[in-house]
Coordinates of C-alpha atoms in Angstrom, one line a residue:
M7 CA -22.0 26.2 16.7
L8 CA -21.3 22.8 15.2
I9 CA -17.7 22.6 14.4
R10 CA -16.9 20.3 11.4
F11 CA -13.2 20.0 11.3
L12 CA -10.8 17.7 9.5
G13 CA -7.1 18.0 10.2
I14 CA -4.9 15.6 8.2
L15 CA -1.6 16.6 9.8
L16 CA 1.7 15.7 8.0
L17 CA 4.3 15.6 10.7
L18 CA 7.7 17.1 10.0
F19 CA 10.3 15.6 12.3
S20 CA 13.9 15.0 11.3
S21 CA 15.1 15.3 7.7
S22 CA 13.8 12.5 5.6
S23 CA 15.8 11.0 2.7
Y24 CA 13.3 8.5 1.4
A25 CA 10.3 9.0 -1.0
I26 CA 6.8 9.2 0.3
D27 CA 4.0 7.7 -1.8
F28 CA 0.7 6.4 -0.4
L29 CA -2.9 6.0 -1.5
F30 CA -5.9 5.2 0.7
D31 CA -9.0 4.3 -1.2
S32 CA -10.5 3.4 2.2
F33 CA -9.3 3.6 5.7
T34 CA -8.7 1.4 8.7
S35 CA -7.8 2.3 12.3
N36 CA -4.2 1.3 11.6
D37 CA -3.7 3.8 8.8
L38 CA -3.7 7.1 10.8
I39 CA -3.6 8.5 14.3
F40 CA -7.0 9.8 15.5
T41 CA -7.7 12.4 18.2
G42 CA -10.8 14.1 19.4
D43 CA -14.0 12.7 17.9
A44 CA -12.3 11.4 14.7
R45 CA -13.0 7.7 14.0
I46 CA -13.4 5.1 11.3
D47 CA -17.0 4.4 10.3
A48 CA -17.5 1.9 7.5
S49 CA -14.0 2.5 6.0
V50 CA -14.6 6.3 6.0
I51 CA -13.2 8.9 8.4
R52 CA -15.8 10.7 10.5
F53 CA -14.5 13.7 12.4
T54 CA -17.5 15.0 14.4
I55 CA -20.5 13.7 16.3
A56 CA -23.8 15.2 15.2
S57 CA -25.2 15.4 18.7
N58 CA -22.3 17.5 20.0
Q59 CA -22.3 21.1 18.8
F60 CA -18.6 21.5 19.8
S61 CA -17.4 18.3 18.3
M62 CA -14.0 18.3 16.7
G63 CA -11.6 15.6 15.4
R64 CA -8.2 15.3 13.9
A65 CA -6.4 12.6 11.9
F66 CA -2.7 12.5 11.5
Y67 CA -0.5 10.6 9.1
P68 CA 1.7 8.7 11.6
N69 CA 5.1 9.0 9.8
S70 CA 7.4 11.8 8.9
V71 CA 6.4 13.0 5.5
L72 CA 8.3 16.0 4.1
K73 CA 12.0 16.7 4.1
T74 CA 13.1 19.8 6.0
P75 CA 16.6 20.6 7.2
D76 CA 15.3 23.4 9.4
N77 CA 12.1 22.7 11.3
T78 CA 11.6 26.4 12.2
T79 CA 10.9 27.7 8.8
I80 CA 8.1 26.9 6.3
E81 CA 10.4 27.7 3.4
S82 CA 12.4 24.5 3.9
F83 CA 9.6 22.2 2.9
S84 CA 10.2 19.7 0.1
S85 CA 7.7 19.5 -2.7
F86 CA 4.6 17.3 -2.7
S87 CA 1.4 16.5 -4.5
T88 CA -1.7 15.2 -2.8
S89 CA -5.4 14.8 -3.4
F90 CA -8.3 13.6 -1.3
I91 CA -12.1 13.4 -1.4
F92 CA -14.3 14.9 1.4
S93 CA -17.9 15.6 2.2
I94 CA -19.3 18.1 4.7
L95 CA -22.8 17.0 5.8
P96 CA -25.4 19.7 6.4
E97 CA -26.7 18.0 9.6
I98 CA -27.5 21.4 11.2
S99 CA -28.3 23.8 8.4
N100 CA -28.3 26.9 10.5
S101 CA -25.1 26.1 12.3
P102 CA -22.7 24.9 9.6
G103 CA -19.5 25.2 11.6
F104 CA -16.0 26.0 10.3
G105 CA -15.5 23.3 7.7
L106 CA -12.3 21.3 7.4
A107 CA -8.6 21.9 6.8
F108 CA -5.5 20.1 5.4
V109 CA -2.6 20.9 7.7
I110 CA 1.2 20.6 7.6
S111 CA 3.1 21.1 10.9
N112 CA 5.7 19.7 13.1
S113 CA 3.4 19.5 16.0
T114 CA 0.2 17.6 16.7
V115 CA -0.9 20.4 19.1
P116 CA -0.1 23.8 17.8
V117 CA 0.9 26.3 20.5
G118 CA -2.0 28.5 21.7
A119 CA -4.6 26.7 19.6
L120 CA -8.2 27.0 20.7
S121 CA -9.9 23.6 20.5
G122 CA -13.4 25.0 20.0
Q123 CA -12.6 27.6 17.3
Y124 CA -10.4 28.4 14.4
F125 CA -10.1 24.8 13.1
G126 CA -8.5 23.9 16.5
L127 CA -5.2 25.2 15.1
F128 CA -4.9 28.9 15.9
S129 CA -5.7 31.4 18.7
N130 CA -7.9 34.5 18.0
S131 CA -4.7 36.5 17.6
T132 CA -3.3 37.6 14.3
V133 CA 0.2 37.1 15.7
P134 CA 1.9 34.4 13.6
S135 CA 2.2 30.9 15.2
V136 CA 5.6 29.9 16.6
A137 CA 5.5 26.5 15.0
P138 CA 5.6 26.3 11.2
L139 CA 2.0 25.8 10.1
L140 CA 0.7 25.6 6.6
V141 CA -3.1 25.2 6.4
I142 CA -5.4 24.8 3.4
E143 CA -8.8 25.7 4.8
F144 CA -12.1 24.7 3.3
D145 CA -14.0 27.2 5.3
T146 CA -17.8 27.1 5.7
G147 CA -18.0 29.9 8.2
Q148 CA -17.3 33.6 7.8
N149 CA -15.1 35.6 10.3
P150 CA -15.1 39.3 9.1
E151 CA -12.5 40.2 11.6
F152 CA -10.1 37.9 9.7
N153 CA -11.2 39.3 6.3
D154 CA -13.0 36.1 5.2
P155 CA -14.8 36.9 1.9
N156 CA -17.9 34.7 2.7
G157 CA -19.0 31.5 4.4
N158 CA -18.0 29.2 1.6
H159 CA -14.4 29.7 0.5
V160 CA -11.0 28.1 0.2
G161 CA -8.0 29.8 1.8
I162 CA -4.3 29.4 2.3
N163 CA -2.9 30.2 5.8
L164 CA 0.7 30.5 6.7
N165 CA 1.3 30.5 10.5
N166 CA -1.8 32.6 11.0
I167 CA -5.6 32.3 11.2
E168 CA -5.9 35.1 8.6
S169 CA -5.5 33.7 5.1
I170 CA -2.9 35.1 2.8
V171 CA -5.2 34.4 -0.2
T172 CA -8.8 33.2 -0.5
H173 CA -11.2 32.4 -3.2
E174 CA -14.9 31.4 -3.4
A175 CA -15.3 27.6 -3.5
G176 CA -15.8 26.4 -7.0
Y177 CA -14.1 25.4 -10.3
F178 CA -13.8 26.5 -13.9
N179 CA -15.5 24.6 -16.6
S180 CA -12.7 23.7 -19.1
T181 CA -15.0 23.9 -22.1
T182 CA -16.9 27.2 -21.3
E183 CA -14.3 28.7 -19.0
E184 CA -17.1 29.6 -16.7
F185 CA -16.6 29.6 -13.0
I186 CA -19.1 27.3 -11.3
P187 CA -19.5 27.7 -7.5
I188 CA -19.6 24.7 -5.2
D189 CA -21.6 24.7 -1.9
M190 CA -19.2 22.8 0.4
R191 CA -22.1 22.4 3.0
S192 CA -24.3 20.5 0.6
G193 CA -23.0 17.0 1.5
S194 CA -21.8 16.5 -2.1
L195 CA -18.5 14.7 -2.7
I196 CA -15.7 17.1 -3.4
K197 CA -12.2 16.3 -4.6
A198 CA -9.3 18.5 -3.7
W199 CA -5.8 18.6 -5.3
I200 CA -2.9 20.4 -3.6
E201 CA 0.5 20.8 -5.2
F202 CA 3.4 22.5 -3.3
D203 CA 6.7 23.5 -4.9
G204 CA 9.1 23.7 -2.1
K205 CA 11.9 25.2 -4.2
E206 CA 9.8 28.0 -5.7
L207 CA 7.5 28.3 -2.7
G208 CA 4.5 28.0 -4.9
I209 CA 1.2 26.3 -4.0
N210 CA -1.8 25.4 -6.1
V211 CA -5.1 24.3 -4.7
T212 CA -8.0 23.0 -6.9
I213 CA -11.4 21.6 -6.0
A214 CA -14.1 20.0 -8.2
P215 CA -17.0 17.6 -7.8
A216 CA -15.8 14.0 -7.3
E217 CA -16.4 12.0 -10.4
T218 CA -18.8 9.5 -8.7
Q219 CA -20.9 9.4 -5.6
R220 CA -18.1 8.1 -3.4
I221 CA -16.5 9.3 -0.2
L222 CA -13.2 10.1 1.4
A223 CA -9.9 8.8 0.0
W224 CA -6.4 10.2 0.1
S225 CA -3.3 10.1 -2.1
L226 CA 0.1 11.8 -1.5
T227 CA 3.6 11.7 -3.0
D228 CA 6.7 13.8 -2.8
Q229 CA 7.9 12.4 -6.1
G230 CA 5.9 14.0 -9.0
V231 CA 2.2 13.9 -9.3
A232 CA 0.1 12.0 -6.7
R233 CA -1.6 8.8 -7.9
D234 CA -5.1 9.4 -9.0
I235 CA -7.8 8.2 -6.6
N236 CA -10.1 5.5 -8.1
T237 CA -13.5 5.9 -6.6
S238 CA -15.1 2.6 -7.7
N239 CA -16.4 0.5 -4.8
L240 CA -16.0 3.2 -2.2
P241 CA -19.0 3.5 0.2
I242 CA -21.8 5.8 -0.9
F243 CA -22.0 8.8 1.5
P244 CA -24.3 10.3 2.7
P245 CA -26.9 7.5 2.4
E246 CA -29.8 8.1 0.1
S247 CA -33.1 8.8 1.8
S248 CA -36.3 7.0 0.8
S249 CA -39.9 7.9 1.1
S250 CA -42.2 5.7 3.2
S251 CA -45.2 6.1 0.8
P252 CA -43.9 6.5 -2.8
S253 CA -46.3 7.3 -5.6
L254 CA -46.1 6.3 -9.2
S255 CA -45.5 9.1 -11.6
P256 CA -46.4 8.8 -15.3
G257 CA -42.8 8.2 -16.0
S258 CA -42.7 5.4 -13.5
I259 CA -45.7 3.7 -15.1
A260 CA -44.0 4.0 -18.5
G261 CA -40.9 2.5 -17.0
I262 CA -42.9 -0.5 -15.7
I263 CA -44.3 -1.1 -19.2
V264 CA -40.8 -1.0 -20.7
V265 CA -39.5 -3.4 -18.0
S266 CA -42.4 -5.8 -18.7
I267 CA -41.6 -5.9 -22.4
A268 CA -37.9 -6.4 -21.6
V269 CA -38.8 -9.4 -19.3
L270 CA -40.8 -11.0 -22.1
I271 CA -37.8 -10.6 -24.5
L272 CA -35.5 -12.1 -21.9
L273 CA -37.8 -15.1 -21.3
S274 CA -38.1 -15.8 -25.1
S275 CA -34.3 -15.7 -25.5
G276 CA -33.6 -17.8 -22.3
L277 CA -33.1 -21.1 -24.1
F278 CA -30.6 -19.6 -26.6
W279 CA -28.7 -18.0 -23.8
F280 CA -28.5 -21.3 -21.9
W281 CA -27.2 -23.0 -24.9
L282 CA -24.6 -20.3 -25.6
K283 CA -23.5 -20.4 -22.0
K284 CA -23.0 -24.1 -22.0
K285 CA -21.1 -23.9 -25.3
R286 CA -18.6 -21.4 -23.9
G287 CA -18.1 -23.5 -20.8
K288 CA -15.1 -23.1 -18.6
K289 CA -13.7 -20.2 -20.7
D290 CA -16.8 -18.1 -20.1
D291 CA -16.8 -19.0 -16.4
E292 CA -13.2 -17.7 -16.0
E293 CA -14.0 -14.5 -17.9
E294 CA -17.1 -13.9 -15.7
K295 CA -15.0 -14.3 -12.6
I296 CA -12.7 -11.6 -13.9
Q297 CA -15.6 -9.3 -14.6
D298 CA -16.6 -9.8 -10.9
W299 CA -13.1 -8.7 -9.8
E300 CA -13.5 -5.5 -11.8
L301 CA -16.4 -4.6 -9.7
E302 CA -14.9 -5.7 -6.4
Y303 CA -11.3 -4.3 -6.6
W304 CA -10.1 -0.9 -7.5
P305 CA -7.0 -1.3 -9.8
H306 CA -7.3 0.3 -13.1
R307 CA -8.2 -1.9 -16.1
F308 CA -6.0 -1.3 -19.1
S309 CA -7.1 -2.1 -22.6
Y310 CA -5.2 -4.8 -24.4
E311 CA -4.3 -2.3 -27.1
E312 CA -2.7 0.0 -24.6
L313 CA -0.3 -2.7 -23.4
V314 CA 0.5 -3.9 -26.9
K315 CA 1.5 -0.4 -27.8
A316 CA 3.4 0.1 -24.6
T317 CA 5.5 -3.1 -25.1
N318 CA 6.0 -2.8 -28.9
G319 CA 3.8 -5.8 -29.4
F320 CA 5.4 -7.7 -26.5
S321 CA 8.6 -7.7 -28.5
K322 CA 11.6 -9.8 -27.4
D323 CA 13.8 -6.8 -26.8
K324 CA 11.3 -5.7 -24.1
L325 CA 11.4 -9.0 -22.2
L326 CA 12.6 -8.6 -18.7
G327 CA 12.3 -12.2 -17.6
S328 CA 10.2 -15.4 -17.7
G329 CA 9.3 -18.2 -15.4
G330 CA 6.8 -20.9 -14.7
F331 CA 3.9 -18.4 -14.4
G332 CA 4.5 -16.3 -17.5
R333 CA 6.7 -13.5 -18.8
V334 CA 7.4 -9.9 -17.8
Y335 CA 7.9 -7.1 -20.3
K336 CA 9.1 -3.6 -19.9
G337 CA 6.6 -1.1 -21.3
T338 CA 6.1 2.7 -21.7
L339 CA 2.6 4.1 -21.3
A340 CA 1.2 7.0 -23.4
N341 CA 2.2 9.4 -20.6
N342 CA 5.8 8.1 -20.7
T343 CA 5.4 6.2 -17.5
E344 CA 7.6 3.1 -17.4
V345 CA 5.8 -0.1 -16.3
A346 CA 6.4 -3.8 -16.0
V347 CA 3.7 -5.9 -17.7
K348 CA 3.4 -9.5 -16.3
C349 CA 1.7 -11.9 -18.7
V350 CA 0.3 -14.8 -16.6
S351 CA 0.5 -18.1 -18.4
H352 CA -3.0 -19.0 -19.4
D353 CA -2.1 -22.6 -20.0
S354 CA -0.7 -22.9 -16.5
N355 CA -2.8 -24.8 -13.9
Q356 CA -2.0 -22.0 -11.4
G357 CA -2.3 -19.1 -13.9
L358 CA -5.8 -18.0 -13.1
R359 CA -5.4 -18.7 -9.4
E360 CA -2.3 -16.5 -9.3
F361 CA -4.0 -13.8 -11.2
M362 CA -6.9 -13.8 -8.7
A363 CA -4.5 -13.8 -5.8
E364 CA -2.5 -10.8 -7.0
I365 CA -5.6 -8.8 -7.9
S366 CA -7.3 -9.5 -4.6
S367 CA -4.3 -8.9 -2.4
I368 CA -1.8 -6.3 -3.7
G369 CA -4.6 -4.6 -5.6
R370 CA -5.9 -3.3 -2.3
L371 CA -2.5 -2.9 -0.5
Q372 CA -0.8 0.4 -0.3
H373 CA 2.7 0.7 1.3
K374 CA 5.9 2.3 0.1
N375 CA 7.8 -1.0 0.4
L376 CA 5.3 -3.1 -1.6
I377 CA 5.4 -3.1 -5.4
H378 CA 2.7 -0.8 -6.7
M379 CA 0.1 -2.4 -9.0
R380 CA -1.1 0.1 -11.6
G381 CA -3.7 -2.1 -13.1
W382 CA -4.6 -5.2 -15.0
C383 CA -5.9 -6.4 -18.4
Q384 CA -7.8 -9.4 -19.6
K385 CA -8.5 -10.3 -23.2
G386 CA -10.0 -13.7 -23.8
R387 CA -7.7 -16.1 -21.8
A388 CA -4.8 -13.6 -21.8
L389 CA -4.2 -12.2 -18.3
M390 CA -1.9 -9.3 -17.6
L391 CA -0.8 -7.4 -14.5
V392 CA 0.8 -3.9 -14.7
Y393 CA 3.3 -2.8 -12.1
D394 CA 5.7 0.1 -11.5
Y395 CA 8.9 -0.6 -13.4
M396 CA 11.9 -1.3 -11.0
P397 CA 15.0 -0.2 -12.9
N398 CA 17.5 -2.0 -10.7
G399 CA 15.9 -5.4 -11.0
S400 CA 15.8 -7.9 -8.1
L401 CA 17.8 -8.2 -5.0
Y402 CA 18.8 -11.7 -6.1
G403 CA 20.2 -10.4 -9.3
R404 CA 22.2 -7.6 -7.7
I405 CA 23.8 -9.8 -5.1
F406 CA 24.7 -12.6 -7.4
S407 CA 25.3 -10.8 -10.6
K408 CA 28.8 -11.4 -12.1
S409 CA 28.6 -8.5 -14.5
R410 CA 27.7 -5.7 -11.9
S411 CA 29.7 -4.4 -9.0
P412 CA 28.6 -5.9 -5.7
V413 CA 26.0 -4.1 -3.7
G414 CA 27.5 -2.5 -0.6
W415 CA 26.5 -3.4 3.0
Q416 CA 24.6 -0.1 3.8
V417 CA 22.4 -0.6 0.7
R418 CA 21.8 -4.3 1.7
L419 CA 20.9 -3.3 5.3
R420 CA 18.5 -0.6 4.1
V421 CA 16.8 -3.0 1.7
L422 CA 16.3 -5.5 4.6
M423 CA 14.7 -2.7 6.6
D424 CA 12.5 -1.8 3.7
V425 CA 11.3 -5.4 3.2
A426 CA 10.8 -5.8 7.0
E427 CA 8.5 -2.8 7.1
G428 CA 6.5 -4.0 4.1
L429 CA 6.1 -7.5 5.6
N430 CA 5.2 -5.9 9.0
Y431 CA 2.4 -4.0 7.1
L432 CA 1.1 -7.3 5.6
H433 CA 1.0 -9.0 9.0
H434 CA 0.0 -6.2 11.3
G435 CA -0.8 -3.0 9.5
W436 CA -3.7 -3.8 7.3
D437 CA -7.3 -4.8 8.1
H438 CA -6.5 -8.4 7.0
L439 CA -3.6 -10.7 7.7
V440 CA -1.8 -11.2 4.4
L441 CA 0.6 -14.2 4.2
H442 CA 3.0 -13.7 1.3
R443 CA 4.1 -17.4 1.3
D444 CA 6.9 -16.9 -1.2
I445 CA 9.4 -14.4 0.3
K446 CA 12.8 -14.7 -1.4
S447 CA 15.4 -12.4 -2.8
S448 CA 14.2 -12.7 -6.3
N449 CA 10.8 -11.3 -5.2
I450 CA 12.4 -8.2 -3.7
L451 CA 12.7 -5.5 -6.4
L452 CA 14.9 -2.4 -6.3
D453 CA 13.7 1.0 -7.4
S454 CA 15.8 3.8 -8.8
D455 CA 17.0 4.8 -5.4
M456 CA 17.9 1.1 -4.5
R457 CA 15.0 0.9 -2.0
G458 CA 13.5 -2.5 -1.6
R459 CA 9.9 -3.4 -2.5
L460 CA 8.3 -6.8 -1.9
G461 CA 6.6 -8.1 -5.0
D462 CA 5.0 -11.2 -6.5
F463 CA 1.8 -11.9 -4.6
G464 CA 0.8 -14.9 -6.7
L465 CA 0.8 -17.2 -3.8
A466 CA -0.5 -14.8 -1.2
K467 CA -3.5 -15.5 1.0
L468 CA -5.7 -13.1 3.0
Y469 CA -7.2 -13.9 6.4
K470 CA -9.1 -12.0 9.0
H471 CA -6.9 -11.1 12.0
G472 CA -7.3 -13.8 14.6
Q473 CA -8.5 -16.4 12.0
A474 CA -6.4 -19.5 11.9
P475 CA -5.0 -19.9 8.4
A476 CA -6.3 -22.9 6.6
T477 CA -4.0 -25.7 5.8
T478 CA -3.4 -25.6 2.0
R479 CA -1.2 -27.4 -0.5
L480 CA 2.5 -26.9 0.0
V481 CA 3.9 -24.1 -2.1
G482 CA 7.0 -22.0 -2.0
T483 CA 10.7 -22.2 -2.9
I484 CA 13.4 -24.7 -1.8
G485 CA 15.6 -23.2 0.8
Y486 CA 13.1 -20.5 2.0
M487 CA 10.4 -22.8 3.3
A488 CA 9.8 -23.2 7.0
P489 CA 10.2 -26.9 8.1
E490 CA 6.8 -26.9 10.0
L491 CA 5.0 -26.5 6.7
V492 CA 5.1 -30.3 6.4
K493 CA 2.8 -30.5 9.4
A494 CA 1.2 -27.2 10.3
G495 CA 0.8 -25.3 7.1
F496 CA 1.5 -21.6 6.5
T497 CA 1.4 -19.0 9.2
A498 CA 2.8 -15.5 9.8
A499 CA 5.8 -17.3 11.4
S500 CA 6.5 -19.1 8.2
D501 CA 6.8 -15.8 6.4
V502 CA 9.2 -14.7 9.2
Y503 CA 11.3 -17.8 8.5
S504 CA 11.6 -17.0 4.8
F505 CA 12.6 -13.4 5.7
G506 CA 15.3 -14.8 8.0
V507 CA 16.7 -16.8 5.1
V508 CA 16.8 -13.6 3.0
V509 CA 18.7 -11.8 5.9
L510 CA 21.3 -14.6 5.9
E511 CA 21.5 -14.6 2.1
V512 CA 22.1 -10.8 2.0
A513 CA 24.7 -10.8 4.7
C514 CA 26.5 -13.9 3.5
G515 CA 26.3 -13.4 -0.3
R516 CA 25.4 -17.0 -0.7
R517 CA 22.3 -18.7 -2.1
P518 CA 20.1 -20.7 0.4
T519 CA 20.7 -23.8 -1.7
D520 CA 22.9 -24.8 -4.5
M521 CA 21.0 -27.1 -6.8
E522 CA 24.2 -28.0 -8.7
T523 CA 26.3 -28.9 -5.7
I524 CA 24.6 -31.6 -3.7
D525 CA 27.3 -31.9 -1.1
E526 CA 27.2 -28.2 -0.2
P527 CA 25.4 -27.6 3.1
L528 CA 22.3 -25.5 3.1
L529 CA 22.9 -21.8 4.0
I530 CA 21.0 -22.0 7.3
D531 CA 22.9 -25.2 8.4
W532 CA 26.2 -23.6 7.5
V533 CA 25.6 -20.3 9.4
R534 CA 24.2 -22.2 12.4
K535 CA 27.3 -24.4 12.6
L536 CA 29.5 -21.4 12.5
F537 CA 27.5 -19.7 15.2
E538 CA 27.7 -22.8 17.5
E539 CA 31.5 -22.8 16.9
G540 CA 31.8 -19.1 17.8
R541 CA 32.9 -18.3 14.2
I542 CA 29.7 -16.6 12.9
L543 CA 31.5 -13.7 11.3
E544 CA 33.2 -16.1 8.9
A545 CA 29.9 -16.3 7.1
V546 CA 29.9 -12.7 6.0
D547 CA 30.2 -12.0 2.2
G548 CA 33.9 -11.2 1.6
R549 CA 33.0 -8.6 -1.0
I550 CA 31.7 -6.2 1.7
A551 CA 34.7 -6.6 4.1
G552 CA 35.4 -3.4 6.0
E553 CA 32.0 -1.8 5.3
Y554 CA 30.3 -2.8 8.5
K555 CA 30.7 -2.6 12.3
V556 CA 31.5 -6.1 13.6
E557 CA 28.9 -5.9 16.4
D558 CA 26.2 -4.8 14.0
M559 CA 26.9 -7.6 11.5
E560 CA 26.9 -10.1 14.3
M561 CA 23.5 -8.9 15.4
V562 CA 22.1 -9.1 11.9
L563 CA 23.3 -12.6 11.4
K564 CA 21.8 -13.6 14.8
L565 CA 18.6 -11.9 13.8
G566 CA 18.5 -14.1 10.6
L567 CA 19.0 -17.2 12.7
A568 CA 16.4 -16.2 15.2
C569 CA 13.9 -15.7 12.4
C570 CA 14.8 -19.2 11.2
N571 CA 14.2 -20.8 14.6
L572 CA 12.9 -24.3 14.1
D573 CA 10.2 -23.6 16.7
P574 CA 7.8 -21.1 15.0
H575 CA 6.6 -20.0 18.4
L576 CA 10.0 -18.7 19.3
R577 CA 10.6 -16.6 16.2
P578 CA 10.2 -12.9 16.5
N579 CA 7.2 -11.3 14.8
M580 CA 7.7 -8.7 12.2
K581 CA 7.1 -5.8 14.6
E582 CA 10.0 -7.1 16.7
V583 CA 12.1 -7.6 13.6
V584 CA 11.6 -4.0 12.5
T585 CA 12.6 -2.8 15.9
M586 CA 15.7 -5.0 16.0
L587 CA 16.8 -3.8 12.6
M588 CA 16.2 -0.1 13.5
D589 CA 18.1 -0.4 16.7
I590 CA 20.5 -3.3 15.8
A591 CA 19.0 -4.7 19.1
A592 CA 20.7 -7.4 21.1
I593 CA 19.5 -11.0 20.3
P594 CA 19.9 -13.7 22.9
A595 CA 23.2 -15.5 22.3
S596 CA 22.1 -18.9 23.7
S597 CA 22.1 -21.6 21.0
D598 CA 19.3 -23.3 23.0
C599 CA 17.1 -20.3 22.5
L600 CA 18.0 -20.0 18.8
F601 CA 17.8 -23.7 17.8
P602 CA 15.7 -25.8 20.2
E603 CA 15.1 -29.4 19.1
I604 CA 11.6 -30.1 17.9
Q605 CA 9.9 -33.1 16.3
L606 CA 8.1 -33.1 13.0
N607 CA 6.2 -36.3 12.3
G608 CA 8.7 -38.2 14.4
I609 CA 11.7 -36.8 12.5
D610 CA 14.3 -34.9 14.5
V611 CA 15.0 -31.8 12.5
A612 CA 17.1 -29.8 14.9
G613 CA 20.1 -28.5 13.0
D614 CA 18.8 -30.1 9.8
I615 CA 16.1 -28.9 7.4
S616 CA 17.1 -31.1 4.6
T617 CA 13.7 -32.8 4.8
V618 CA 12.3 -29.7 3.1
S619 CA 14.1 -30.7 -0.2
K620 CA 12.0 -33.9 -0.3
L621 CA 8.8 -31.9 -0.7
S622 CA 7.3 -32.1 -4.2
A623 CA 4.9 -29.1 -4.6
I624 CA 7.7 -26.5 -4.6
T625 CA 9.6 -24.3 -7.1
D626 CA 13.3 -24.0 -7.6
P627 CA 15.1 -20.9 -6.1
S628 CA 15.4 -19.1 -9.4
P629 CA 13.3 -15.9 -9.9
R630 CA 9.6 -16.6 -10.5
T631 CA 8.0 -13.9 -12.6

């Protein structure tokens, strides 16, 4: 029997206090943990091998997902909402196998599970499993001994192979209220929604045909309703078959005639079109580029009218901030979702370039510590980006605000960890290397729980892993820019340098540069000098005195300096930074290791990065919106 099995296992380890929210519109090998025959094939997860009748595969989300104070009882689950799209191919019609399952457990290998049967999750016994096991089965095989109603049903299993409730696979038409069966073995695209109420112990499972001919995607959150999956530009699956000797039907002949007439009309209007195209010129070229993005990237396109209504006509009382690239407004969508609407300056030389960069980078990135782009809008030369609204503003604003109480050390340290994880994802966790190129505290936003999210991808660049980043014009912000940019251009190490500046900024409560006080040393120079004199703890922000362990703070300051090493080859990468922050790991105390002397264009910059301030193509340290 061909076993077609999908296990997306949400692992429940220790109690989790942070929100989970992810969406995969396609998959890479770094997204999940695969076992058995599960693998990535053209950005889609395949779980079985057609030539093996006993093939089975599993895919696990690698991180702890749901909060549970007691890992021995299913009743302690937190609530969640998820949706995904799947397809079961009828490769062997007389041996359909067992289908697939969505699984929640605290173990990747349930005790007593038989790998060749029962979804690879249970034994043939009706005795409840020892480990907590919640299974939503999309079953394409009938086992009468376990009271399966038929070979095409959806069931909910709790610690047992026998479902506590089942229903024939299908959905209700909302207009006619008619139940319409779905053959899950047909190869059609099927979308599943699963909502679990951990408090009331209620679960709701819904399936329906996917809205377009697209394949597997996955969205999950434990904060409200899971983000909807956008199915544009996902690979078509299964591939369409073609006949080797097609014949022309009467309808086809009629179609050829219609097409011929259409071609004549197009030819006769060609001169007019060329004249019109030339007249519109550059404006039309820009709008055409944007139309191409709409086909290539998935973020939702909002209508201009939607955003006008959401922001009360872009009124002044909704203005959150402004900068060299445009303005940001607070808005409320029709479903009461609060958003931030970024209006890119259409008269800026970098406006269209920034718009393209943000659409092409963050539009495809999904990580809990990156700002979530909800969509975009274009009307004429007006360009707008729509993000989740961050009610606590920027890290820069919270640290240096004179009207708010200072942010405590534990919050600061947690935000640094959040940003480190987000940057690690950009550098190592996605199918491309993403260089942010403008990491600074004003581009780190704080959500309602004071968790950090890295935003503003207007200067970001995408590269294939292993590809040497191209040398481009110098961009960035004074005080955050790595000194080697003068000679070598941007690399992942230059992002690490900028992050190191943020670490020092957060720990010291001091801006990287003070544009109004010329004689004031740069933050890095100041902390470096204190380190070399054995007085590094004197750099700590006095407002958080008594909130930290001395040894932990010392290590954080040394981590910041290590990230700002003048030799980019000696800086830690973001994987190492995350590990250091998690463990408050020891960093070498040798000043030679932290600050070796190097030469840039014949200028000795050891202990002095003031040459960066002489660069012209840079922005000031104020927030760029």
